Amino acid sequence: MEVITNPRQMQTLMLSLKRQGKKIGFVPTMGYLHEGHLSLIRCSKKENNITVVSIFVNPIQFGANEDFGRYPRDFERDKSLCEKENVDYIFYPSYEEMYPDGFQTYVEVSELSKGLCGDFRPGHFKGVATVVAKLFNIVCPDNAYFGKKDFQQLKVIQRMVKDLNFPVNVVGCPVVREPDGLAMSSRNKYLSTEERESALYINKALFEAKRMFEDGITDPNLIKERVRQIISQAKHLKEIQYVEIVDSNTLKPVDKVKKSDVLAVAVYIGNTRLIDNIEF
Ligand code: AMP
């Protein structure tokens, strides 16, 4: 496995591998890898000749009062996890190389970036779309793997690829959970033992919502109210930012719940913002 930090060097290498007929799979991450990330890597390994993982905590997708500075980072640990998974290349650029002086070009996916997290994190999806567009141009992947854990992000990227004709196939992969149901996230590291217990009410609520739908309830308000009730039992709950049931293509709230709609939530447990979702 090779670690490459220079964008130009990465691009030249990828283009030459492509000329040799290699199929390139790409897993963009912000590092502090867990089983969720590893599931994307394993998917890429199965479907491509070469697997590239990028590790870059993207400053432009964080708001001024968000956790960019304290976001967990451990490159040596990430590197050894990637080595164990037989990753071929890690792309690990510096901030200066990704955003040199004078940088001023951004990608904005206007409609899908509204609602849900978009309402609470202004500019977040613009930062995500911009960095992913840059990474796609640097890595030139055939296939790129994203988790459904960040459902709105996946939709934004799929739209961007379509609208801007990126020659990339975007693959959405299932949410990986801890044995007790908590969705894996690098941010779970922020949780104290007690806060982690509280966080479990999120997945309990999502599973209960799915059960309600399977029992024939299709009124979104009934389901959302029950979800709020369950999450409100969490001792360390600070804020429920949203509980929403949306159409999985438009991300617009639905009047009547149907199969394939998505229930998405964002919740503060203590000072940690957690998101999760479930497909009906
Ligand atoms: P991040 O490092 O948090 O930016 O995540 C990098 C990629 O891993 C994104 O496509 C995420 O959606 C995906 N991911 C993060 N957590 C999970 C999870 N629990 N299950 C599946 N994919 C995940």
PDB file of C-alpha atoms and ligand atoms in Angstrom:
ATOM      1  CA  MET A   1       0.000   0.000   0.000  1.00  0.00           C
ATOM      2  CA  GLU A   2       1.221   3.446  -0.893  1.00  0.00           C
ATOM      3  CA  VAL A   3       0.342   6.777   0.753  1.00  0.00           C
ATOM      4  CA  ILE A   4       0.166   9.686  -1.671  1.00  0.00           C
ATOM      5  CA  THR A   5      -0.231  13.273  -0.527  1.00  0.00           C
ATOM      6  CA  ASN A   6       0.226  15.262  -3.730  1.00  0.00           C
ATOM      7  CA  PRO A   7      -2.932  15.729  -5.884  1.00  0.00           C
ATOM      8  CA  ARG A   8      -1.051  15.996  -9.181  1.00  0.00           C
ATOM      9  CA  GLN A   9       0.983  12.851  -8.463  1.00  0.00           C
ATOM     10  CA  MET A  10      -2.206  10.997  -7.507  1.00  0.00           C
ATOM     11  CA  GLN A  11      -3.980  12.079 -10.683  1.00  0.00           C
ATOM     12  CA  THR A  12      -1.076  11.091 -12.946  1.00  0.00           C
ATOM     13  CA  LEU A  13      -0.839   7.686 -11.292  1.00  0.00           C
ATOM     14  CA  MET A  14      -4.584   7.025 -11.521  1.00  0.00           C
ATOM     15  CA  LEU A  15      -4.711   8.046 -15.188  1.00  0.00           C
ATOM     16  CA  SER A  16      -1.859   5.680 -16.006  1.00  0.00           C
ATOM     17  CA  LEU A  17      -3.569   2.816 -14.133  1.00  0.00           C
ATOM     18  CA  LYS A  18      -6.750   3.507 -16.080  1.00  0.00           C
ATOM     19  CA  ARG A  19      -4.830   3.404 -19.358  1.00  0.00           C
ATOM     20  CA  GLN A  20      -3.670  -0.062 -18.319  1.00  0.00           C
ATOM     21  CA  GLY A  21      -7.334  -1.044 -18.094  1.00  0.00           C
ATOM     22  CA  LYS A  22      -7.561  -1.096 -14.287  1.00  0.00           C
ATOM     23  CA  LYS A  23     -10.943  -0.438 -12.699  1.00  0.00           C
ATOM     24  CA  ILE A  24     -10.622   2.008  -9.829  1.00  0.00           C
ATOM     25  CA  GLY A  25     -12.821   1.954  -6.723  1.00  0.00           C
ATOM     26  CA  PHE A  26     -12.794   4.963  -4.415  1.00  0.00           C
ATOM     27  CA  VAL A  27     -13.848   5.415  -0.777  1.00  0.00           C
ATOM     28  CA  PRO A  28     -13.721   9.053   0.362  1.00  0.00           C
ATOM     29  CA  THR A  29     -13.501   9.473   4.157  1.00  0.00           C
ATOM     30  CA  MET A  30     -12.521  11.909   6.871  1.00  0.00           C
ATOM     31  CA  GLY A  31     -10.549   9.176   8.610  1.00  0.00           C
ATOM     32  CA  TYR A  32     -10.827   7.779  12.141  1.00  0.00           C
ATOM     33  CA  LEU A  33     -11.991   4.658  10.372  1.00  0.00           C
ATOM     34  CA  HIS A  34     -14.520   2.204  11.775  1.00  0.00           C
ATOM     35  CA  GLU A  35     -16.439  -0.829  10.498  1.00  0.00           C
ATOM     36  CA  GLY A  36     -18.764   1.463   8.504  1.00  0.00           C
ATOM     37  CA  HIS A  37     -15.832   2.738   6.448  1.00  0.00           C
ATOM     38  CA  LEU A  38     -14.357  -0.769   6.215  1.00  0.00           C
ATOM     39  CA  SER A  39     -17.629  -2.091   4.758  1.00  0.00           C
ATOM     40  CA  LEU A  40     -17.267   0.438   1.901  1.00  0.00           C
ATOM     41  CA  ILE A  41     -13.649  -0.620   1.363  1.00  0.00           C
ATOM     42  CA  ARG A  42     -14.666  -4.296   1.224  1.00  0.00           C
ATOM     43  CA  CYS A  43     -17.347  -3.450  -1.327  1.00  0.00           C
ATOM     44  CA  SER A  44     -14.792  -1.625  -3.466  1.00  0.00           C
ATOM     45  CA  LYS A  45     -12.270  -4.480  -3.182  1.00  0.00           C
ATOM     46  CA  LYS A  46     -14.865  -6.898  -4.597  1.00  0.00           C
ATOM     47  CA  GLU A  47     -15.793  -4.773  -7.596  1.00  0.00           C
ATOM     48  CA  ASN A  48     -12.520  -3.121  -8.717  1.00  0.00           C
ATOM     49  CA  ASN A  49      -8.857  -3.874  -9.494  1.00  0.00           C
ATOM     50  CA  ILE A  50      -7.560  -0.960  -7.443  1.00  0.00           C
ATOM     51  CA  THR A  51      -9.030   0.512  -4.243  1.00  0.00           C
ATOM     52  CA  VAL A  52      -8.235   4.055  -3.161  1.00  0.00           C
ATOM     53  CA  VAL A  53      -9.206   5.501   0.241  1.00  0.00           C
ATOM     54  CA  SER A  54      -8.935   9.232   0.810  1.00  0.00           C
ATOM     55  CA  ILE A  55      -8.460  10.627   4.298  1.00  0.00           C
ATOM     56  CA  PHE A  56      -9.131  14.335   4.521  1.00  0.00           C
ATOM     57  CA  VAL A  57     -10.998  16.272   7.197  1.00  0.00           C
ATOM     58  CA  ASN A  58     -12.535  18.791   4.835  1.00  0.00           C
ATOM     59  CA  PRO A  59     -12.517  22.224   6.501  1.00  0.00           C
ATOM     60  CA  ILE A  60     -15.037  23.818   4.126  1.00  0.00           C
ATOM     61  CA  GLN A  61     -17.859  21.467   5.121  1.00  0.00           C
ATOM     62  CA  PHE A  62     -17.712  22.521   8.791  1.00  0.00           C
ATOM     63  CA  GLY A  63     -19.530  25.571  10.129  1.00  0.00           C
ATOM     64  CA  ALA A  64     -17.684  28.163  12.211  1.00  0.00           C
ATOM     65  CA  ASN A  65     -19.013  26.717  15.487  1.00  0.00           C
ATOM     66  CA  GLU A  66     -18.673  23.077  14.527  1.00  0.00           C
ATOM     67  CA  ASP A  67     -16.108  20.452  15.490  1.00  0.00           C
ATOM     68  CA  PHE A  68     -13.474  20.792  12.744  1.00  0.00           C
ATOM     69  CA  GLY A  69     -10.682  21.456  15.256  1.00  0.00           C
ATOM     70  CA  ARG A  70     -11.487  18.545  17.546  1.00  0.00           C
ATOM     71  CA  TYR A  71     -12.668  16.039  14.905  1.00  0.00           C
ATOM     72  CA  PRO A  72     -10.910  12.750  15.809  1.00  0.00           C
ATOM     73  CA  ARG A  73      -7.774  12.060  13.782  1.00  0.00           C
ATOM     74  CA  ASP A  74      -5.351   9.113  13.951  1.00  0.00           C
ATOM     75  CA  PHE A  75      -3.560   8.594  10.662  1.00  0.00           C
ATOM     76  CA  GLU A  76      -1.295   5.751  11.859  1.00  0.00           C
ATOM     77  CA  ARG A  77      -4.296   3.745  13.060  1.00  0.00           C
ATOM     78  CA  ASP A  78      -6.194   4.427   9.799  1.00  0.00           C
ATOM     79  CA  LYS A  79      -3.156   3.393   7.792  1.00  0.00           C
ATOM     80  CA  SER A  80      -2.845   0.047   9.533  1.00  0.00           C
ATOM     81  CA  LEU A  81      -6.598  -0.619   9.145  1.00  0.00           C
ATOM     82  CA  CYS A  82      -6.312   0.107   5.410  1.00  0.00           C
ATOM     83  CA  GLU A  83      -3.271  -2.135   5.154  1.00  0.00           C
ATOM     84  CA  LYS A  84      -5.227  -5.001   6.763  1.00  0.00           C
ATOM     85  CA  GLU A  85      -7.996  -4.516   4.194  1.00  0.00           C
ATOM     86  CA  ASN A  86      -5.457  -4.603   1.337  1.00  0.00           C
ATOM     87  CA  VAL A  87      -6.213  -1.077   0.201  1.00  0.00           C
ATOM     88  CA  ASP A  88      -3.905  -0.141  -2.702  1.00  0.00           C
ATOM     89  CA  TYR A  89      -3.544   3.618  -2.159  1.00  0.00           C
ATOM     90  CA  ILE A  90      -4.353   6.129   0.544  1.00  0.00           C
ATOM     91  CA  PHE A  91      -4.743   9.686  -0.697  1.00  0.00           C
ATOM     92  CA  TYR A  92      -3.855  11.940   2.251  1.00  0.00           C
ATOM     93  CA  PRO A  93      -3.525  15.533   1.044  1.00  0.00           C
ATOM     94  CA  SER A  94      -2.743  18.645   3.069  1.00  0.00           C
ATOM     95  CA  TYR A  95      -5.164  21.548   3.414  1.00  0.00           C
ATOM     96  CA  GLU A  96      -2.765  23.776   1.470  1.00  0.00           C
ATOM     97  CA  GLU A  97      -2.731  21.413  -1.482  1.00  0.00           C
ATOM     98  CA  MET A  98      -6.506  21.003  -1.563  1.00  0.00           C
ATOM     99  CA  TYR A  99      -7.298  24.685  -0.996  1.00  0.00           C
ATOM    100  CA  PRO A 100      -4.328  26.753  -2.178  1.00  0.00           C
ATOM    101  CA  ASP A 101      -4.383  30.539  -1.884  1.00  0.00           C
ATOM    102  CA  GLY A 102      -6.904  32.012  -4.279  1.00  0.00           C
ATOM    103  CA  PHE A 103      -9.274  29.016  -4.207  1.00  0.00           C
ATOM    104  CA  GLN A 104     -12.752  30.242  -5.216  1.00  0.00           C
ATOM    105  CA  THR A 105     -14.651  27.570  -7.155  1.00  0.00           C
ATOM    106  CA  TYR A 106     -17.520  25.740  -5.452  1.00  0.00           C
ATOM    107  CA  VAL A 107     -20.164  23.175  -6.404  1.00  0.00           C
ATOM    108  CA  GLU A 108     -23.691  23.672  -5.102  1.00  0.00           C
ATOM    109  CA  VAL A 109     -26.502  21.135  -5.493  1.00  0.00           C
ATOM    110  CA  SER A 110     -29.262  23.608  -4.828  1.00  0.00           C
ATOM    111  CA  GLU A 111     -32.462  21.725  -3.972  1.00  0.00           C
ATOM    112  CA  LEU A 112     -31.257  18.479  -2.382  1.00  0.00           C
ATOM    113  CA  SER A 113     -29.005  20.500  -0.088  1.00  0.00           C
ATOM    114  CA  LYS A 114     -32.100  22.087   1.477  1.00  0.00           C
ATOM    115  CA  GLY A 115     -34.078  20.565   4.341  1.00  0.00           C
ATOM    116  CA  LEU A 116     -32.889  17.975   6.889  1.00  0.00           C
ATOM    117  CA  CYS A 117     -29.205  18.645   7.745  1.00  0.00           C
ATOM    118  CA  GLY A 118     -29.090  21.442   5.169  1.00  0.00           C
ATOM    119  CA  ASP A 119     -31.341  23.587   7.369  1.00  0.00           C
ATOM    120  CA  PHE A 120     -29.065  23.246  10.382  1.00  0.00           C
ATOM    121  CA  ARG A 121     -25.657  23.232   8.688  1.00  0.00           C
ATOM    122  CA  PRO A 122     -25.659  26.084   6.165  1.00  0.00           C
ATOM    123  CA  GLY A 123     -22.951  25.592   3.548  1.00  0.00           C
ATOM    124  CA  HIS A 124     -22.253  22.022   4.635  1.00  0.00           C
ATOM    125  CA  PHE A 125     -23.345  20.298   1.428  1.00  0.00           C
ATOM    126  CA  LYS A 126     -21.646  22.934  -0.701  1.00  0.00           C
ATOM    127  CA  GLY A 127     -18.426  21.998   1.093  1.00  0.00           C
ATOM    128  CA  VAL A 128     -19.120  18.286   0.625  1.00  0.00           C
ATOM    129  CA  ALA A 129     -20.019  18.555  -3.073  1.00  0.00           C
ATOM    130  CA  THR A 130     -16.968  20.713  -3.747  1.00  0.00           C
ATOM    131  CA  VAL A 131     -14.477  18.387  -2.074  1.00  0.00           C
ATOM    132  CA  VAL A 132     -16.009  15.280  -3.654  1.00  0.00           C
ATOM    133  CA  ALA A 133     -15.881  16.922  -7.101  1.00  0.00           C
ATOM    134  CA  LYS A 134     -12.191  17.701  -6.520  1.00  0.00           C
ATOM    135  CA  LEU A 135     -11.497  14.180  -5.261  1.00  0.00           C
ATOM    136  CA  PHE A 136     -13.275  12.643  -8.271  1.00  0.00           C
ATOM    137  CA  ASN A 137     -11.086  14.728 -10.588  1.00  0.00           C
ATOM    138  CA  ILE A 138      -7.948  13.694  -8.715  1.00  0.00           C
ATOM    139  CA  VAL A 139      -8.706   9.974  -8.247  1.00  0.00           C
ATOM    140  CA  CYS A 140     -10.681   9.428 -11.492  1.00  0.00           C
ATOM    141  CA  PRO A 141     -12.617   6.478 -10.036  1.00  0.00           C
ATOM    142  CA  ASP A 142     -14.901   4.150 -11.987  1.00  0.00           C
ATOM    143  CA  ASN A 143     -16.909   3.408  -8.838  1.00  0.00           C
ATOM    144  CA  ALA A 144     -17.230   5.507  -5.670  1.00  0.00           C
ATOM    145  CA  TYR A 145     -18.686   4.137  -2.435  1.00  0.00           C
ATOM    146  CA  PHE A 146     -20.773   6.166   0.019  1.00  0.00           C
ATOM    147  CA  GLY A 147     -22.682   5.085   3.130  1.00  0.00           C
ATOM    148  CA  LYS A 148     -26.433   5.483   3.484  1.00  0.00           C
ATOM    149  CA  LYS A 149     -25.678   6.629   7.025  1.00  0.00           C
ATOM    150  CA  ASP A 150     -25.282  10.085   5.447  1.00  0.00           C
ATOM    151  CA  PHE A 151     -28.369   9.711   3.302  1.00  0.00           C
ATOM    152  CA  GLN A 152     -28.706  13.332   2.197  1.00  0.00           C
ATOM    153  CA  GLN A 153     -24.996  13.424   1.323  1.00  0.00           C
ATOM    154  CA  LEU A 154     -25.411  10.345  -0.897  1.00  0.00           C
ATOM    155  CA  LYS A 155     -28.339  11.999  -2.714  1.00  0.00           C
ATOM    156  CA  VAL A 156     -26.415  15.256  -3.178  1.00  0.00           C
ATOM    157  CA  ILE A 157     -23.435  13.393  -4.670  1.00  0.00           C
ATOM    158  CA  GLN A 158     -25.612  11.272  -6.961  1.00  0.00           C
ATOM    159  CA  ARG A 159     -27.284  14.456  -8.265  1.00  0.00           C
ATOM    160  CA  MET A 160     -23.955  16.241  -8.736  1.00  0.00           C
ATOM    161  CA  VAL A 161     -22.565  13.312 -10.743  1.00  0.00           C
ATOM    162  CA  LYS A 162     -25.632  13.314 -12.982  1.00  0.00           C
ATOM    163  CA  ASP A 163     -25.815  17.087 -13.419  1.00  0.00           C
ATOM    164  CA  LEU A 164     -22.098  17.584 -14.107  1.00  0.00           C
ATOM    165  CA  ASN A 165     -21.558  14.370 -16.129  1.00  0.00           C
ATOM    166  CA  PHE A 166     -18.866  12.879 -13.919  1.00  0.00           C
ATOM    167  CA  PRO A 167     -17.913   9.477 -15.401  1.00  0.00           C
ATOM    168  CA  VAL A 168     -18.340   7.838 -11.988  1.00  0.00           C
ATOM    169  CA  ASN A 169     -20.767   5.206 -10.761  1.00  0.00           C
ATOM    170  CA  VAL A 170     -21.903   6.139  -7.236  1.00  0.00           C
ATOM    171  CA  VAL A 171     -22.706   3.149  -5.025  1.00  0.00           C
ATOM    172  CA  GLY A 172     -24.772   3.568  -1.834  1.00  0.00           C
ATOM    173  CA  CYS A 173     -23.941   1.042   0.911  1.00  0.00           C
ATOM    174  CA  PRO A 174     -26.025  -0.012   3.956  1.00  0.00           C
ATOM    175  CA  VAL A 175     -25.663   1.613   7.398  1.00  0.00           C
ATOM    176  CA  VAL A 176     -23.348  -0.430   9.626  1.00  0.00           C
ATOM    177  CA  ARG A 177     -24.418  -0.568  13.277  1.00  0.00           C
ATOM    178  CA  GLU A 178     -22.880  -1.620  16.574  1.00  0.00           C
ATOM    179  CA  PRO A 179     -24.294  -4.884  17.977  1.00  0.00           C
ATOM    180  CA  ASP A 180     -26.693  -2.805  20.135  1.00  0.00           C
ATOM    181  CA  GLY A 181     -27.980  -0.897  17.088  1.00  0.00           C
ATOM    182  CA  LEU A 182     -26.102   2.411  17.386  1.00  0.00           C
ATOM    183  CA  ALA A 183     -25.054   3.593  13.913  1.00  0.00           C
ATOM    184  CA  MET A 184     -21.268   3.631  13.690  1.00  0.00           C
ATOM    185  CA  SER A 185     -19.750   7.102  13.447  1.00  0.00           C
ATOM    186  CA  SER A 186     -16.359   8.655  14.077  1.00  0.00           C
ATOM    187  CA  ARG A 187     -18.230  11.129  16.306  1.00  0.00           C
ATOM    188  CA  ASN A 188     -19.354   8.328  18.671  1.00  0.00           C
ATOM    189  CA  LYS A 189     -15.906   8.787  20.201  1.00  0.00           C
ATOM    190  CA  TYR A 190     -17.163  12.050  21.757  1.00  0.00           C
ATOM    191  CA  LEU A 191     -19.821  10.188  23.792  1.00  0.00           C
ATOM    192  CA  SER A 192     -19.277   9.326  27.469  1.00  0.00           C
ATOM    193  CA  THR A 193     -20.457   5.865  28.551  1.00  0.00           C
ATOM    194  CA  GLU A 194     -23.702   7.387  29.867  1.00  0.00           C
ATOM    195  CA  GLU A 195     -24.263   9.496  26.759  1.00  0.00           C
ATOM    196  CA  ARG A 196     -23.758   6.419  24.619  1.00  0.00           C
ATOM    197  CA  GLU A 197     -26.584   4.699  26.568  1.00  0.00           C
ATOM    198  CA  SER A 198     -28.775   7.722  25.805  1.00  0.00           C
ATOM    199  CA  ALA A 199     -27.854   7.589  22.113  1.00  0.00           C
ATOM    200  CA  LEU A 200     -29.410   4.117  21.860  1.00  0.00           C
ATOM    201  CA  TYR A 201     -32.877   5.718  22.049  1.00  0.00           C
ATOM    202  CA  ILE A 202     -32.248   7.024  18.529  1.00  0.00           C
ATOM    203  CA  ASN A 203     -31.974   3.615  16.921  1.00  0.00           C
ATOM    204  CA  LYS A 204     -34.712   2.218  19.198  1.00  0.00           C
ATOM    205  CA  ALA A 205     -36.999   4.961  17.862  1.00  0.00           C
ATOM    206  CA  LEU A 206     -36.100   4.251  14.237  1.00  0.00           C
ATOM    207  CA  PHE A 207     -36.717   0.525  14.595  1.00  0.00           C
ATOM    208  CA  GLU A 208     -40.056   1.223  16.333  1.00  0.00           C
ATOM    209  CA  ALA A 209     -41.027   3.517  13.434  1.00  0.00           C
ATOM    210  CA  LYS A 210     -40.284   0.786  10.942  1.00  0.00           C
ATOM    211  CA  ARG A 211     -42.363  -1.652  12.992  1.00  0.00           C
ATOM    212  CA  MET A 212     -45.294   0.821  13.000  1.00  0.00           C
ATOM    213  CA  PHE A 213     -45.111   1.097   9.211  1.00  0.00           C
ATOM    214  CA  GLU A 214     -44.977  -2.666   8.868  1.00  0.00           C
ATOM    215  CA  ASP A 215     -48.100  -2.816  11.081  1.00  0.00           C
ATOM    216  CA  GLY A 216     -49.908  -0.664   8.521  1.00  0.00           C
ATOM    217  CA  ILE A 217     -49.508   2.876   9.903  1.00  0.00           C
ATOM    218  CA  THR A 218     -48.856   5.327   7.072  1.00  0.00           C
ATOM    219  CA  ASP A 219     -49.601   8.677   8.764  1.00  0.00           C
ATOM    220  CA  PRO A 220     -46.168  10.362   8.967  1.00  0.00           C
ATOM    221  CA  ASN A 221     -47.253  12.539  11.906  1.00  0.00           C
ATOM    222  CA  LEU A 222     -48.195   9.533  14.035  1.00  0.00           C
ATOM    223  CA  ILE A 223     -44.849   7.889  13.350  1.00  0.00           C
ATOM    224  CA  LYS A 224     -42.804  11.085  13.864  1.00  0.00           C
ATOM    225  CA  GLU A 225     -44.610  11.807  17.153  1.00  0.00           C
ATOM    226  CA  ARG A 226     -43.781   8.323  18.451  1.00  0.00           C
ATOM    227  CA  VAL A 227     -40.148   8.746  17.390  1.00  0.00           C
ATOM    228  CA  ARG A 228     -39.924  12.055  19.283  1.00  0.00           C
ATOM    229  CA  GLN A 229     -41.504  10.436  22.353  1.00  0.00           C
ATOM    230  CA  ILE A 230     -38.954   7.631  22.402  1.00  0.00           C
ATOM    231  CA  ILE A 231     -35.938   9.878  21.802  1.00  0.00           C
ATOM    232  CA  SER A 232     -37.183  12.253  24.518  1.00  0.00           C
ATOM    233  CA  GLN A 233     -36.640   9.487  27.073  1.00  0.00           C
ATOM    234  CA  ALA A 234     -32.859   9.780  26.564  1.00  0.00           C
ATOM    235  CA  LYS A 235     -31.372  11.227  29.734  1.00  0.00           C
ATOM    236  CA  HIS A 236     -28.644  13.199  27.953  1.00  0.00           C
ATOM    237  CA  LEU A 237     -30.831  14.518  25.147  1.00  0.00           C
ATOM    238  CA  LYS A 238     -30.065  18.192  24.538  1.00  0.00           C
ATOM    239  CA  GLU A 239     -31.994  18.846  21.348  1.00  0.00           C
ATOM    240  CA  ILE A 240     -33.927  17.069  18.626  1.00  0.00           C
ATOM    241  CA  GLN A 241     -33.010  19.047  15.497  1.00  0.00           C
ATOM    242  CA  TYR A 242     -35.363  17.216  13.189  1.00  0.00           C
ATOM    243  CA  VAL A 243     -37.419  14.065  12.779  1.00  0.00           C
ATOM    244  CA  GLU A 244     -38.586  13.862   9.190  1.00  0.00           C
ATOM    245  CA  ILE A 245     -40.019  11.311   6.790  1.00  0.00           C
ATOM    246  CA  VAL A 246     -39.026  12.065   3.220  1.00  0.00           C
ATOM    247  CA  ASP A 247     -39.283  10.647  -0.257  1.00  0.00           C
ATOM    248  CA  SER A 248     -35.955   8.946  -0.953  1.00  0.00           C
ATOM    249  CA  ASN A 249     -35.503  10.659  -4.329  1.00  0.00           C
ATOM    250  CA  THR A 250     -36.681  14.222  -3.693  1.00  0.00           C
ATOM    251  CA  LEU A 251     -35.959  14.359   0.076  1.00  0.00           C
ATOM    252  CA  LYS A 252     -39.264  16.221   0.425  1.00  0.00           C
ATOM    253  CA  PRO A 253     -41.542  15.364   3.387  1.00  0.00           C
ATOM    254  CA  VAL A 254     -44.326  12.919   2.493  1.00  0.00           C
ATOM    255  CA  ASP A 255     -48.060  13.096   3.355  1.00  0.00           C
ATOM    256  CA  LYS A 256     -48.423   9.339   3.430  1.00  0.00           C
ATOM    257  CA  VAL A 257     -45.590   6.926   4.176  1.00  0.00           C
ATOM    258  CA  LYS A 258     -44.730   4.396   1.471  1.00  0.00           C
ATOM    259  CA  LYS A 259     -42.097   1.709   1.083  1.00  0.00           C
ATOM    260  CA  SER A 260     -38.632   3.175   0.325  1.00  0.00           C
ATOM    261  CA  ASP A 261     -39.376   6.480   2.125  1.00  0.00           C
ATOM    262  CA  VAL A 262     -36.718   7.415   4.652  1.00  0.00           C
ATOM    263  CA  LEU A 263     -37.092   8.475   8.256  1.00  0.00           C
ATOM    264  CA  ALA A 264     -34.145  10.704   9.145  1.00  0.00           C
ATOM    265  CA  VAL A 265     -33.225  12.265  12.483  1.00  0.00           C
ATOM    266  CA  ALA A 266     -30.583  14.596  13.872  1.00  0.00           C
ATOM    267  CA  VAL A 267     -30.185  14.786  17.618  1.00  0.00           C
ATOM    268  CA  TYR A 268     -27.805  16.345  20.094  1.00  0.00           C
ATOM    269  CA  ILE A 269     -26.799  13.948  22.861  1.00  0.00           C
ATOM    270  CA  GLY A 270     -24.836  16.189  25.209  1.00  0.00           C
ATOM    271  CA  ASN A 271     -22.631  18.248  22.888  1.00  0.00           C
ATOM    272  CA  THR A 272     -22.495  15.563  20.195  1.00  0.00           C
ATOM    273  CA  ARG A 273     -24.627  15.850  17.095  1.00  0.00           C
ATOM    274  CA  LEU A 274     -25.723  12.433  15.835  1.00  0.00           C
ATOM    275  CA  ILE A 275     -27.646  11.596  12.659  1.00  0.00           C
ATOM    276  CA  ASP A 276     -29.324   8.338  11.728  1.00  0.00           C
ATOM    277  CA  ASN A 277     -31.974   7.124   9.316  1.00  0.00           C
ATOM    278  CA  ILE A 278     -33.924   4.070   8.280  1.00  0.00           C
ATOM    279  CA  GLU A 279     -35.612   3.078   5.025  1.00  0.00           C
ATOM    280  CA  PHE A 280     -39.186   1.831   5.278  1.00  0.00           C
TER     281      PHE A 280
HETATM  282  P1  AMP B   1     -16.944  10.145   7.070  1.00  0.00           P
HETATM  283  O1  AMP B   1     -15.546   9.712   7.341  1.00  0.00           O
HETATM  284  O2  AMP B   1     -17.791  10.246   8.296  1.00  0.00           O
HETATM  285  O3  AMP B   1     -17.035  11.350   6.184  1.00  0.00           O
HETATM  286  O4  AMP B   1     -17.596   8.971   6.232  1.00  0.00           O
HETATM  287  C1  AMP B   1     -17.022   8.485   5.057  1.00  0.00           C
HETATM  288  C2  AMP B   1     -17.975   7.552   4.367  1.00  0.00           C
HETATM  289  O5  AMP B   1     -18.295   6.461   5.237  1.00  0.00           O
HETATM  290  C3  AMP B   1     -19.317   8.232   4.013  1.00  0.00           C
HETATM  291  O6  AMP B   1     -19.744   7.761   2.744  1.00  0.00           O
HETATM  292  C4  AMP B   1     -20.224   7.748   5.102  1.00  0.00           C
HETATM  293  O7  AMP B   1     -21.584   7.720   4.736  1.00  0.00           O
HETATM  294  C5  AMP B   1     -19.694   6.350   5.336  1.00  0.00           C
HETATM  295  N1  AMP B   1     -20.108   5.873   6.670  1.00  0.00           N
HETATM  296  C6  AMP B   1     -19.877   6.486   7.849  1.00  0.00           C
HETATM  297  N2  AMP B   1     -20.465   5.789   8.854  1.00  0.00           N
HETATM  298  C7  AMP B   1     -21.067   4.729   8.280  1.00  0.00           C
HETATM  299  C8  AMP B   1     -21.844   3.643   8.774  1.00  0.00           C
HETATM  300  N3  AMP B   1     -22.115   3.500  10.063  1.00  0.00           N
HETATM  301  N4  AMP B   1     -22.298   2.730   7.901  1.00  0.00           N
HETATM  302  C9  AMP B   1     -22.042   2.855   6.566  1.00  0.00           C
HETATM  303  N5  AMP B   1     -21.316   3.852   6.038  1.00  0.00           N
HETATM  304  C10 AMP B   1     -20.833   4.775   6.878  1.00  0.00           C
END
